Short mmCIF file of C-alpha atoms in Angstrom, two decimals:
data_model
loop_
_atom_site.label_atom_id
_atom_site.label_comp_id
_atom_site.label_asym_id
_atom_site.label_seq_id
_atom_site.Cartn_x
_atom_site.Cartn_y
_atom_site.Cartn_z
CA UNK A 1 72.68 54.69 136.99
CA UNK A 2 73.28 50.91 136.13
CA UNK A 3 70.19 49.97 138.76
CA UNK A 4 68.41 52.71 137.04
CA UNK A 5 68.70 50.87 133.30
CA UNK A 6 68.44 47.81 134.95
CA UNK A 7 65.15 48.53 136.25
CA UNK A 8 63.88 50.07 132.91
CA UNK A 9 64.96 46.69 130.64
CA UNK A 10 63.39 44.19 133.21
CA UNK A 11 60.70 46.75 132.99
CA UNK A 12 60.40 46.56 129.67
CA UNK A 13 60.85 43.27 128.97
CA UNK A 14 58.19 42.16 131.59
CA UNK A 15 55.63 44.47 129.42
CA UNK A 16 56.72 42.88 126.48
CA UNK A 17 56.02 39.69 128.07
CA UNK A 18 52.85 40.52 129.44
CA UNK A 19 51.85 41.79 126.33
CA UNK A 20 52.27 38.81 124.21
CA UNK A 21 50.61 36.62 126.25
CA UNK A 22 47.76 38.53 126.82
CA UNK A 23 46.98 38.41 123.34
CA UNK A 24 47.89 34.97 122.57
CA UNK A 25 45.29 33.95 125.39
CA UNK A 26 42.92 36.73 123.47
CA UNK A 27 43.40 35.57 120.12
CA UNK A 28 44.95 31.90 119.71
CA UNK A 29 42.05 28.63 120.29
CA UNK A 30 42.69 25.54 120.69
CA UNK A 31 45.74 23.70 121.89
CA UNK A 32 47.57 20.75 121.19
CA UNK A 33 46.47 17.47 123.56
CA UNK A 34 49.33 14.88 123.17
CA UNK A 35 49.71 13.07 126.69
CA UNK A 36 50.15 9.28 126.59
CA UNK A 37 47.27 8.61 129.27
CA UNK A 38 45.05 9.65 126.88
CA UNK A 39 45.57 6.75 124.56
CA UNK A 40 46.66 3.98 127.29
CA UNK A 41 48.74 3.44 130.19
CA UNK A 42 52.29 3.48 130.78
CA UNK A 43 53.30 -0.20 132.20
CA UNK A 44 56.62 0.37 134.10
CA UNK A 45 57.99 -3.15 133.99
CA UNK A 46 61.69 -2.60 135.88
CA UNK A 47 63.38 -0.06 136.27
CA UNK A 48 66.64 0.58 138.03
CA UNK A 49 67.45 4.06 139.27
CA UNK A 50 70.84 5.62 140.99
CA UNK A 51 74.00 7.32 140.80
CA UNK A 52 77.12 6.73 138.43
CA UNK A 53 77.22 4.07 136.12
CA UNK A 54 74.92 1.09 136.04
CA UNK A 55 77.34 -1.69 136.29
CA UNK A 56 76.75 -4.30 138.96
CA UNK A 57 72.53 -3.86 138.47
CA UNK A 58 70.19 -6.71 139.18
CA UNK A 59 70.09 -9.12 136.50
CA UNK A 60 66.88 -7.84 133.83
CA UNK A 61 66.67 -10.94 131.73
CA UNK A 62 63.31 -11.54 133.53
CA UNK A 63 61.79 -7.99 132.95
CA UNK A 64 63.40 -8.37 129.22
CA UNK A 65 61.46 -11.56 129.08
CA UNK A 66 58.27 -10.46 130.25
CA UNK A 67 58.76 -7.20 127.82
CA UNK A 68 59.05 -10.02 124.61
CA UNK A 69 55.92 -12.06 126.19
CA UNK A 70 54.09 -9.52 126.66
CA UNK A 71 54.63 -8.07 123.10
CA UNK A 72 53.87 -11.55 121.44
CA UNK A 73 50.60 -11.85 123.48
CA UNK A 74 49.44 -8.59 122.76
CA UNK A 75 49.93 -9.16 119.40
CA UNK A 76 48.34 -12.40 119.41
CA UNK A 77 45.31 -11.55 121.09
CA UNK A 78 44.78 -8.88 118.36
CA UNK A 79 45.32 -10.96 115.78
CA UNK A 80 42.57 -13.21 117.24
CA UNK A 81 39.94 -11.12 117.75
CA UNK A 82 40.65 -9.58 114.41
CA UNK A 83 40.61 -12.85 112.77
CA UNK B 1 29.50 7.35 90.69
CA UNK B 2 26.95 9.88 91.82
CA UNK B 3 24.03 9.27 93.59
CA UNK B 4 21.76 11.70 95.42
CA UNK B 5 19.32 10.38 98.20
CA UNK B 6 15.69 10.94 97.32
CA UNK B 7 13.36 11.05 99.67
CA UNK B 8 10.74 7.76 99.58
CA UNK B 9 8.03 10.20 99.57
CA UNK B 10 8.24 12.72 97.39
CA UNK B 11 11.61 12.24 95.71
CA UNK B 12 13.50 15.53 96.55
CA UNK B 13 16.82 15.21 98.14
CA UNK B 14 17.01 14.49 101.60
CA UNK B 15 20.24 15.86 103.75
CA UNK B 16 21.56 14.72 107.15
CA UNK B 17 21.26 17.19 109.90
CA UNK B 18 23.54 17.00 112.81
CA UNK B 19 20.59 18.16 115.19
CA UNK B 20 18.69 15.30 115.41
CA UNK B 21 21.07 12.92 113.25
CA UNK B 22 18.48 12.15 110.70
CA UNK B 23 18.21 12.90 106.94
CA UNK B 24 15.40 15.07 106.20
CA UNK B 25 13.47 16.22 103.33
CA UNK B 26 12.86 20.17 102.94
CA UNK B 27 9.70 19.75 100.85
CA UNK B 28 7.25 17.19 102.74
CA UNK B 29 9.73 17.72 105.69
CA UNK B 30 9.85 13.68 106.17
CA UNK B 31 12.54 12.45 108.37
CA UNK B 32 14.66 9.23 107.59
CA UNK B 33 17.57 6.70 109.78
CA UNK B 34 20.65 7.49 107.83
CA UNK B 35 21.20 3.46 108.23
CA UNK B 36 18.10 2.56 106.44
CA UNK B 37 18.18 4.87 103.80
CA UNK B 38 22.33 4.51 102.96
CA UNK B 39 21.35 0.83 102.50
CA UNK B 40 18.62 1.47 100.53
CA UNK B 41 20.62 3.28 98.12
CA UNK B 42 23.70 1.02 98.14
CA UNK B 43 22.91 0.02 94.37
CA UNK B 44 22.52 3.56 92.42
CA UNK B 45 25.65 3.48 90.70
CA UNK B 46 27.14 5.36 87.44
CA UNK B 47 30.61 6.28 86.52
CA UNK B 48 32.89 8.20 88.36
CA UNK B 49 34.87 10.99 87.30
CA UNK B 50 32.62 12.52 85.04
CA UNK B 51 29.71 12.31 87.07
CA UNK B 52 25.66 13.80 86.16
CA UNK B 53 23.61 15.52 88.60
CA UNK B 54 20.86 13.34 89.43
CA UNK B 55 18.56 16.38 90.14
CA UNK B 56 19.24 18.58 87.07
CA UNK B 57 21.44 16.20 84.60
CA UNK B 58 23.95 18.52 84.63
CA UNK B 59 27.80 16.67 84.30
CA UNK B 60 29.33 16.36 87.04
CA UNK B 61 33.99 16.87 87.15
CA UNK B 62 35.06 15.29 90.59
CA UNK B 63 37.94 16.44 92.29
CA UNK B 64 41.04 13.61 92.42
CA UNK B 65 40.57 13.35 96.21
CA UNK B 66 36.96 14.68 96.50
CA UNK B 67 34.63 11.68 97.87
CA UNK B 68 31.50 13.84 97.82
CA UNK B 69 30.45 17.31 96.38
CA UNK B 70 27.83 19.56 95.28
CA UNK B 71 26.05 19.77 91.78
CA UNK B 72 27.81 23.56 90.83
CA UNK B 73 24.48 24.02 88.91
CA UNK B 74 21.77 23.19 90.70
CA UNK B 75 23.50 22.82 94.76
CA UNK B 76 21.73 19.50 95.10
CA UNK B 77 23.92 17.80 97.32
CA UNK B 78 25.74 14.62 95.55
CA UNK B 79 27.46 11.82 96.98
CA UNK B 80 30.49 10.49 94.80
CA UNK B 81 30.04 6.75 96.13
CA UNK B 82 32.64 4.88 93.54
CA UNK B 83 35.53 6.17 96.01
CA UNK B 84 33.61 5.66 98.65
CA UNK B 85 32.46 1.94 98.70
CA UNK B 86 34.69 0.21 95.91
CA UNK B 87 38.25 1.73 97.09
CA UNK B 88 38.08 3.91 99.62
CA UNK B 89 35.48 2.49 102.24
CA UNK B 90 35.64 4.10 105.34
CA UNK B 91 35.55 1.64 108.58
CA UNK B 92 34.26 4.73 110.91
CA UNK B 93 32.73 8.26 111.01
CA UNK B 94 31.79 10.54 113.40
CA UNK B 95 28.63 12.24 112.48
CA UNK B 96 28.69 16.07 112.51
CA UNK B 97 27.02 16.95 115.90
CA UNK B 98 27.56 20.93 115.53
CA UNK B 99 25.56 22.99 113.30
CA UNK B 100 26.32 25.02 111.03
CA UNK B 101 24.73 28.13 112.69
CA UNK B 102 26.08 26.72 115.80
CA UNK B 103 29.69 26.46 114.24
CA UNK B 104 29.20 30.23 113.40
CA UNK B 105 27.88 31.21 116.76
CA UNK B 106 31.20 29.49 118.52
CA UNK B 107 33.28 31.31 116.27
CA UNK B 108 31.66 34.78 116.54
CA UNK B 109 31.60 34.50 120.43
CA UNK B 110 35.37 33.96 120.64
CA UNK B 111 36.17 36.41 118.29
CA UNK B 112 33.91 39.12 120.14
CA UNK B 113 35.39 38.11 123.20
CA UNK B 114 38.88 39.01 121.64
CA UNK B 115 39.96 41.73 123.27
CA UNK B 116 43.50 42.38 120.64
CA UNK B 117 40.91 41.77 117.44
CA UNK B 118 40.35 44.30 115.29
CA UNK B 119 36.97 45.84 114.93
CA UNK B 120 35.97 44.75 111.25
CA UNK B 121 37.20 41.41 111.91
CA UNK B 122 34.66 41.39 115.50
CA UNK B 123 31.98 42.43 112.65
CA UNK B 124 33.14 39.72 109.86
CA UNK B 125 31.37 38.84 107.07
CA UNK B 126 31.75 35.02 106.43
CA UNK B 127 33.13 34.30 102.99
CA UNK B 128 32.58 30.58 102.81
CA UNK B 129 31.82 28.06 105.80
CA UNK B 130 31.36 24.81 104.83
CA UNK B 131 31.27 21.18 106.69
CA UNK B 132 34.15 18.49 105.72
CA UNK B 133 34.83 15.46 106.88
CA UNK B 134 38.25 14.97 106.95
CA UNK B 135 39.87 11.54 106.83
CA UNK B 136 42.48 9.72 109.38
CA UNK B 137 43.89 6.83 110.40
CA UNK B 138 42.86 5.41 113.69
CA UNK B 139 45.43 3.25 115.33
CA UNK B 140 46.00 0.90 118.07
CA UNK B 141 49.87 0.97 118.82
CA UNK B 142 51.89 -1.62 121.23
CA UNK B 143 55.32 0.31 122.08
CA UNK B 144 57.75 -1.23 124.69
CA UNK B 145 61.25 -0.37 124.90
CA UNK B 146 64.49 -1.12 126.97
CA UNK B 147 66.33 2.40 128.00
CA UNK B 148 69.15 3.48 129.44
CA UNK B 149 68.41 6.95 130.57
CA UNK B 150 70.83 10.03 131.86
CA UNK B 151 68.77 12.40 133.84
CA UNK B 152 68.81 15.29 135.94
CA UNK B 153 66.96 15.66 138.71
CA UNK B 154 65.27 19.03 140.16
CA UNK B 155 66.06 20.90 143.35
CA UNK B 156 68.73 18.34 144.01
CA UNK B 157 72.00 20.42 146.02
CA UNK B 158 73.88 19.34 143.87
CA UNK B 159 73.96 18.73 139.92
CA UNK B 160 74.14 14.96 140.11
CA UNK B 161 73.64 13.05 136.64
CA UNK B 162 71.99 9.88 137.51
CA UNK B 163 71.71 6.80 135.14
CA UNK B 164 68.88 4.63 134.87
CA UNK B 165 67.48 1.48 133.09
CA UNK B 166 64.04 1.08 132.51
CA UNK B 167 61.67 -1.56 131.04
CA UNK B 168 58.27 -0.76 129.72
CA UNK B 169 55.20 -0.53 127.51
CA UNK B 170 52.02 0.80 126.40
CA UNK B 171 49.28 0.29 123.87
CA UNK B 172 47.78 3.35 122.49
CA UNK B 173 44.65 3.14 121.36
CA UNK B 174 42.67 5.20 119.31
CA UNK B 175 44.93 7.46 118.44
CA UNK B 176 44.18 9.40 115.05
CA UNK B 177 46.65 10.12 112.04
CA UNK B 178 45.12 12.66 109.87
CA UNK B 179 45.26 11.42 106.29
CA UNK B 180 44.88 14.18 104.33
CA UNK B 181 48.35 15.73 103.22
CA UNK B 182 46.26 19.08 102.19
CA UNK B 183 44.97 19.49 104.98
CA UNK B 184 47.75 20.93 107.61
CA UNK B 185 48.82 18.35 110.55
CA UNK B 186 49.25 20.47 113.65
CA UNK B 187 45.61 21.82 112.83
CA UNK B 188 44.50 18.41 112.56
CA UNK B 189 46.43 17.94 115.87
CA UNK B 190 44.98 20.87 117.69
CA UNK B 191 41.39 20.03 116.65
CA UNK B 192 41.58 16.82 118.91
CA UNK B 193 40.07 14.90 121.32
CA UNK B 194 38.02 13.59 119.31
CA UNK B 195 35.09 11.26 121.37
CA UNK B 196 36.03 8.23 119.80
CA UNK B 197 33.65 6.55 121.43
CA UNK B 198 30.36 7.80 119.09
CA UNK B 199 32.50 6.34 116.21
CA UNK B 200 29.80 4.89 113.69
CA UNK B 201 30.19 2.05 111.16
CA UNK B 202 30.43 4.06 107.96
CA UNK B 203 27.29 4.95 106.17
CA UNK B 204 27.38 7.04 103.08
CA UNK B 205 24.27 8.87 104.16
CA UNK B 206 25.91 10.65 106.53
CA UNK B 207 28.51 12.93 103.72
CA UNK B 208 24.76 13.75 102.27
CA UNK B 209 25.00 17.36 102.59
CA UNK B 210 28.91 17.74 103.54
CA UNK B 211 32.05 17.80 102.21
CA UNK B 212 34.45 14.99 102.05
CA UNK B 213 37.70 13.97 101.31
CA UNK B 214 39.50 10.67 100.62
CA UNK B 215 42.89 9.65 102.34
CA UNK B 216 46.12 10.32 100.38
CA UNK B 217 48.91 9.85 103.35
CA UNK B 218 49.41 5.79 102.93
CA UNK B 219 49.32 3.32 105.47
CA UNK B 220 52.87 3.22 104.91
CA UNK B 221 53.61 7.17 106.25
CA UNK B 222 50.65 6.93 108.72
CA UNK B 223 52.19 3.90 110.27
CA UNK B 224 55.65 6.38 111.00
CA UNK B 225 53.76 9.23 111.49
CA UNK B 226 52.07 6.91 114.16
CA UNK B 227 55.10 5.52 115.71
CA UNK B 228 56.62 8.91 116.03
CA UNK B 229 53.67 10.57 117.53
CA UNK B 230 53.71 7.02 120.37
CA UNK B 231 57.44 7.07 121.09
CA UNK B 232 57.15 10.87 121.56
CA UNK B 233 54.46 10.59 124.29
CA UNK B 234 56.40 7.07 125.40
CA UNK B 235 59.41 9.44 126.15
CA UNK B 236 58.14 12.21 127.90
CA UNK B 237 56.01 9.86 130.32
CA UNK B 238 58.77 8.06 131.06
CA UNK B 239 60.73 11.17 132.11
CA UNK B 240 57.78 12.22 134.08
CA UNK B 241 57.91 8.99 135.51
CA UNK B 242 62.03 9.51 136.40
CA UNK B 243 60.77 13.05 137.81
CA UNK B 244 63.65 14.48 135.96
CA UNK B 245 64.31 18.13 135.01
CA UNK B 246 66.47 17.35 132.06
CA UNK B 247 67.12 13.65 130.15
CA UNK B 248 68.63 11.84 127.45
CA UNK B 249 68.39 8.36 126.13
CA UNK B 250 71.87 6.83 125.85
CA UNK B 251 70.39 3.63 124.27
CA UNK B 252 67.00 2.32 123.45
CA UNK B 253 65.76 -1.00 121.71
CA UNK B 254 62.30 -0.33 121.18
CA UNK B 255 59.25 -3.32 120.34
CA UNK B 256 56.91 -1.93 118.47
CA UNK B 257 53.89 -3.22 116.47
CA UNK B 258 50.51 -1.87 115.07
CA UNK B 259 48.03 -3.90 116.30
CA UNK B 260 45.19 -2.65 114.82
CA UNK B 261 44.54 0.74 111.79
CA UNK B 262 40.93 1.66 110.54
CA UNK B 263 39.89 4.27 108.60
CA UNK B 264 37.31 6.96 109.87
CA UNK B 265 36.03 10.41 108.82
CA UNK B 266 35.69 12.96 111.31
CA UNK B 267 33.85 16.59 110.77
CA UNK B 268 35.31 19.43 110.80
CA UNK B 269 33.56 23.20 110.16
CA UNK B 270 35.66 25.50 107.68
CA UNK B 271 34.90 29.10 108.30
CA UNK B 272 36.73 31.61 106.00
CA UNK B 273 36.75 35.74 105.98
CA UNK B 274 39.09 38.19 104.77
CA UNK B 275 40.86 40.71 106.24
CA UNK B 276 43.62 42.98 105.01
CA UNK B 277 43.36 41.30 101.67
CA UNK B 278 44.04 37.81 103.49
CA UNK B 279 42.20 34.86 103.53
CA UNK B 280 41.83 33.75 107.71
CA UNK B 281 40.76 30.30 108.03
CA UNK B 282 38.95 29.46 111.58
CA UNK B 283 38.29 25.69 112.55
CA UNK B 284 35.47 24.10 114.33
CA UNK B 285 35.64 21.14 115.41
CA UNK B 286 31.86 19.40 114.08
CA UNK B 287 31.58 17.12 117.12
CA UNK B 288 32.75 18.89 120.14
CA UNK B 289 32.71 22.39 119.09
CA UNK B 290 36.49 22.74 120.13
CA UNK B 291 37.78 25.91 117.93
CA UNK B 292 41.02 26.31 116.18
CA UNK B 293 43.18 28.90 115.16
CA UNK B 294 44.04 32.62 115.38
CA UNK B 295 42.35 35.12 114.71
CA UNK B 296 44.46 38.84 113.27
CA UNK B 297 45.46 41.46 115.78
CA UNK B 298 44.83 45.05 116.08
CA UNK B 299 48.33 46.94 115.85
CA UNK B 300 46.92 49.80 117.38
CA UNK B 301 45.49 47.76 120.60
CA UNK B 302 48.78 45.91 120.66
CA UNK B 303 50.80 49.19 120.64
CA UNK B 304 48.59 50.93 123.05
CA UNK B 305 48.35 47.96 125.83
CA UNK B 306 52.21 48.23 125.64
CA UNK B 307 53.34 51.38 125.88
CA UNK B 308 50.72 51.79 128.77
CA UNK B 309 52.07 48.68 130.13
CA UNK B 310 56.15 49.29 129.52
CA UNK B 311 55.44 52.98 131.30
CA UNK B 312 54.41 51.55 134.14
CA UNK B 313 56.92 49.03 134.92
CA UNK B 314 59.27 50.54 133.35
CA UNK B 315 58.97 53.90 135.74
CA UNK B 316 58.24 51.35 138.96
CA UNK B 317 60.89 49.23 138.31
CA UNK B 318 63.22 51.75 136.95
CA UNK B 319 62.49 53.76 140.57
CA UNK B 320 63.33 50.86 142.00
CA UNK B 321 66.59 49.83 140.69
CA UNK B 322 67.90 53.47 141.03
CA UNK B 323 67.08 53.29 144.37
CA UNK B 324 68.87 49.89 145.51
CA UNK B 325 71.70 51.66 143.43
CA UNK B 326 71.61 54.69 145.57
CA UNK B 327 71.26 52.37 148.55
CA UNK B 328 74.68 50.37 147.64
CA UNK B 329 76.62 53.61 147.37
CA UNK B 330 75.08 55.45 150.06
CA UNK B 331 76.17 54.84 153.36
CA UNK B 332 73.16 56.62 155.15
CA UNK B 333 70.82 53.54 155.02
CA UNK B 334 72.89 51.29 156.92
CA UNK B 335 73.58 47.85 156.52
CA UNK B 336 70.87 47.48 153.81
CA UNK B 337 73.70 46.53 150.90
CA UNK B 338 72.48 42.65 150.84
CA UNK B 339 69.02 43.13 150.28
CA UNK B 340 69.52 46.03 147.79
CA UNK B 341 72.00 43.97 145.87
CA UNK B 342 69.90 41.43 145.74
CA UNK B 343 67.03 43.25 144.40
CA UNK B 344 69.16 44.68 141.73
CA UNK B 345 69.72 40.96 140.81
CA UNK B 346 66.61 39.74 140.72
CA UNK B 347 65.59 42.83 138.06
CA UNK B 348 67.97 41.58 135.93
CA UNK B 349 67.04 37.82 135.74
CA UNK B 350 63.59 38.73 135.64
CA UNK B 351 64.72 40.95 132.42
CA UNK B 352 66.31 38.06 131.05
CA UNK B 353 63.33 35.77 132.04
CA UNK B 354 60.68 38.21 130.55
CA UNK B 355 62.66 38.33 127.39
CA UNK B 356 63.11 34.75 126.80
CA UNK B 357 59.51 34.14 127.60
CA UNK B 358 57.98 36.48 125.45
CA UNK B 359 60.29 35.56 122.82
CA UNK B 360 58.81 32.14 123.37
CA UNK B 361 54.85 33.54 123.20
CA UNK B 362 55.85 35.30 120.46
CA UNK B 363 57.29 32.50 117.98
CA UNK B 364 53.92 30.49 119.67
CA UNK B 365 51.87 33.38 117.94
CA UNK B 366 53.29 33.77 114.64
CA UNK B 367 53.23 29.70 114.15
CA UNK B 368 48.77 29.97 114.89
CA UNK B 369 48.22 33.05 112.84
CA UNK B 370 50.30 31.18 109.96
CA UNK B 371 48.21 28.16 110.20
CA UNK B 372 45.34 30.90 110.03
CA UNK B 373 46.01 31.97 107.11
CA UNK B 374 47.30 28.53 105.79
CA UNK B 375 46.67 28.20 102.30
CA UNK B 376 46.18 24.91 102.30
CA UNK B 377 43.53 25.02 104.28
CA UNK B 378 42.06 28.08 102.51
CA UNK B 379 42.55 26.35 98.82
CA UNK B 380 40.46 23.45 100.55
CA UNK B 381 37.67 25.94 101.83
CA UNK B 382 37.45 27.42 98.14
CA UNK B 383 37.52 24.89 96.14
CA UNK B 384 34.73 23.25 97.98
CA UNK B 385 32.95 27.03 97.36
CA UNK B 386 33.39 26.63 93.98
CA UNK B 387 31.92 23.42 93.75
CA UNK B 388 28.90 24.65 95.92
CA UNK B 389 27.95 27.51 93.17
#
């Protein structure tokens, strides 16, 4: 009996399932578009994966620093060509 | 200030058509550059708020965030250019490149193609459909950031949590902020890409003959809405990056700046109809002809796909789960238990997946058809009926 009732709710459900998507495909345009590569590009500067804590890493202050420089220069060379 | 543009030959007024992106004139049928005549016309000037019809003297009330509207007595079209030029100067537009009967034809071809729509709404009658330009912010954003991320990873054997540190940056550019607070944000949202690219340098000859609205989200809420949308898209690239299943940020000091904001009007078709006593609301968008929103549901369809559906699984699956049952307590198929109980389990996490995803399609749903049937978006539509007689 319980693999009977089993059967009938997956059964169910799946139709339910099947249903609503169906229609939002039928009836619902136009979706949402809000990826970063479509504005710019992601500029991985360091990064620093693995297991447990991150004591003991390789010393960042020269990724930090490029981070800051490259801020500043973007900045300025905005403010520039704005100018 | 009102001003109509006349047409240097005969004096009626001219309109901008999206088809061939010139203004023309429907009595000598003249066509004029939008650039040449808007500068032409930069001097016609009288005062704003109560404004008179150039074409019939009728006076003219201007909405508070109208820009441009019709003459409700005669349907010349009239260009409010005080809030244009003196306060409100657009940097940008985008031209309308879809037409109106174009607009219409994209919206009655997907709702045809509906299968779940109702038959009077397949047949609608359009109520109002009028062209707006609707105002954002465009921005160029620098974000960088230094993370500390705790992430899962997928398919690993075990459930390790793994830490990371990472370093990086982006500039966004381009990337709108719509800047109307009547008009609703995720519609705004969904109506995108935009092609930035045919941006123009703003010409008041091109709201001749359309709608438009001035901004009234500040630079100071665009700028947040702005940094939220980059950090957002910063985040979830950065977990992409990590390949990780599940994440959280344990610390982040973020370097952000905006580098550049302009102001731009981009077109938009409004196409209203009622059904069941409702307003519906369907969006075009006037450049690339991308539509937006939902249109209403037959019941009866809806009921009838899923009781034929549910039967059918229902029965099949049902058949099948009674017999890995029987299977498991009958001896006389052999050593077929592990297969049978497995079965049986994956029925029941595929009733608990089912459930959870439609539960998921179905909140999806309900959030369009609201936005539908927005009434914002409606009172926008009418008001602008109103205006056009």
């Amino acid at each position: 009996m319980i693999g009977l009732i089993i059967g009938i709710i997956a059964g169910f459900n799946l139709a339910l399932f099947i249903t609503l998507a169906c229609i939002k495909y039928s009836v619902d345009a136009g979706s949402t578009t809000n990826e970063l590569q479509d504005y710019g590009t992601l500029n991985i500067l360091y990064t620093s994966k693995g297991m447990g804590t991150t004591e003991g890493e390789p010393d960042t202050s020269k990724a930090l620093g490029m981070l800051e420089s490259r801020c500043l220069e973007i900045n300025e060379a905005y403010k520039k060509h704005q100018g | 200030m009102v001003k109509n543009f006349r047409c240097p030959g005969c004096g009626a007024t001219i309109e901008y058509d999206p088809k061939d992106g010139k203004m023309h004139c429907p009595y000598c049928r003249s066509a004029y550059d939008p650039e040449k005549i808007g500068k032409k016309f930069e001097k016609a000037t009288i005062r704003m708020n109560i404004a008179v019809c150039n074409s019939c003297g009728a006076e003219l009330a201007v909405n508070a965030v109208e820009v441009s509207s019709f003459c409700p007595y005669c349907g010349n079209a009239a260009v409010v250019m005080d809030r244009v030029e003196d306060r409100l100067a657009p940097d940008y537009i985008l031209p309308f490149e879809i037409t109106k009967e174009k607009a219409e034809s994209i919206i009655r071809e997907r709702v045809r193609a509906s299968f779940f729509a109702p038959k009077e709404v397949k047949e609608f009658e359009i109520e109002r459909l009028n062209g707006v330009y609707i105002p954002f912010w465009l921005y160029d954003v620098y974000y960088g950031a230094d993370q500390r991320w705790s992430y899962i990873t997928p398919r690993t054997e075990q459930q390790v949590v793994n830490n990371a540190r990472v370093l990086a940056d982006c500039v966004c550019r381009w990337m709108s902020v719509d800047a109307s607070q009547r008009f609703d944000d995720i519609s705004s949202q969904r109506l995108e890409p935009f092609k930035v690219q045919d941006l123009k340098p703003f010409n008041a000859s091109y709201l001749s003959g359309f709608y438009a609205d001035r901004f009234d989200v500040g630079r100071e809420e665009a700028d947040r809405i702005a940094y939220d949308r980059v950090e957002e898209m910063y985040d979830k690239s950065i977990q992409e990056t990590l390949h990780a299943a599940s994440a959280v940020i344990l610390d982040s000091t973020p370097r952000k700046s905006v580098l550049k904001a302009s102001y731009a009007l981009f077109p938009v078709w409004f196409l209203t109809f009622r059904y069941g006593d409702r307003p519906h609301t369907l969006l075009v968008n006037g450049q690339t002809g991308k539509m937006v929103g939902a249109v209403p549901v037959s019941k009866k369809k809806v009921w009838g796909v899923f009781a034929a559906l549910a039967a059918v699984l229902c029965f099949a699956l049902g058949f099948l789960g009674k017999f890995c049952q029987d299977t498991l307590t009958d001896r006389e198929y052999g050593n077929s238990d592990g297969a049978a109980t497995l079965i049986l389990l994956v029925l029941g996490v595929t009733a608990l997946i089912a459930l959870g995803l439609a539960i998921g399609r179905w909140i999806g749903l309900r959030k369009s058809q609201k936005l539908s049937r927005s009434v914002d978006n409606h009172r926008l539509a009418k008001e602008r009926q109103v205006k056009n007689g």
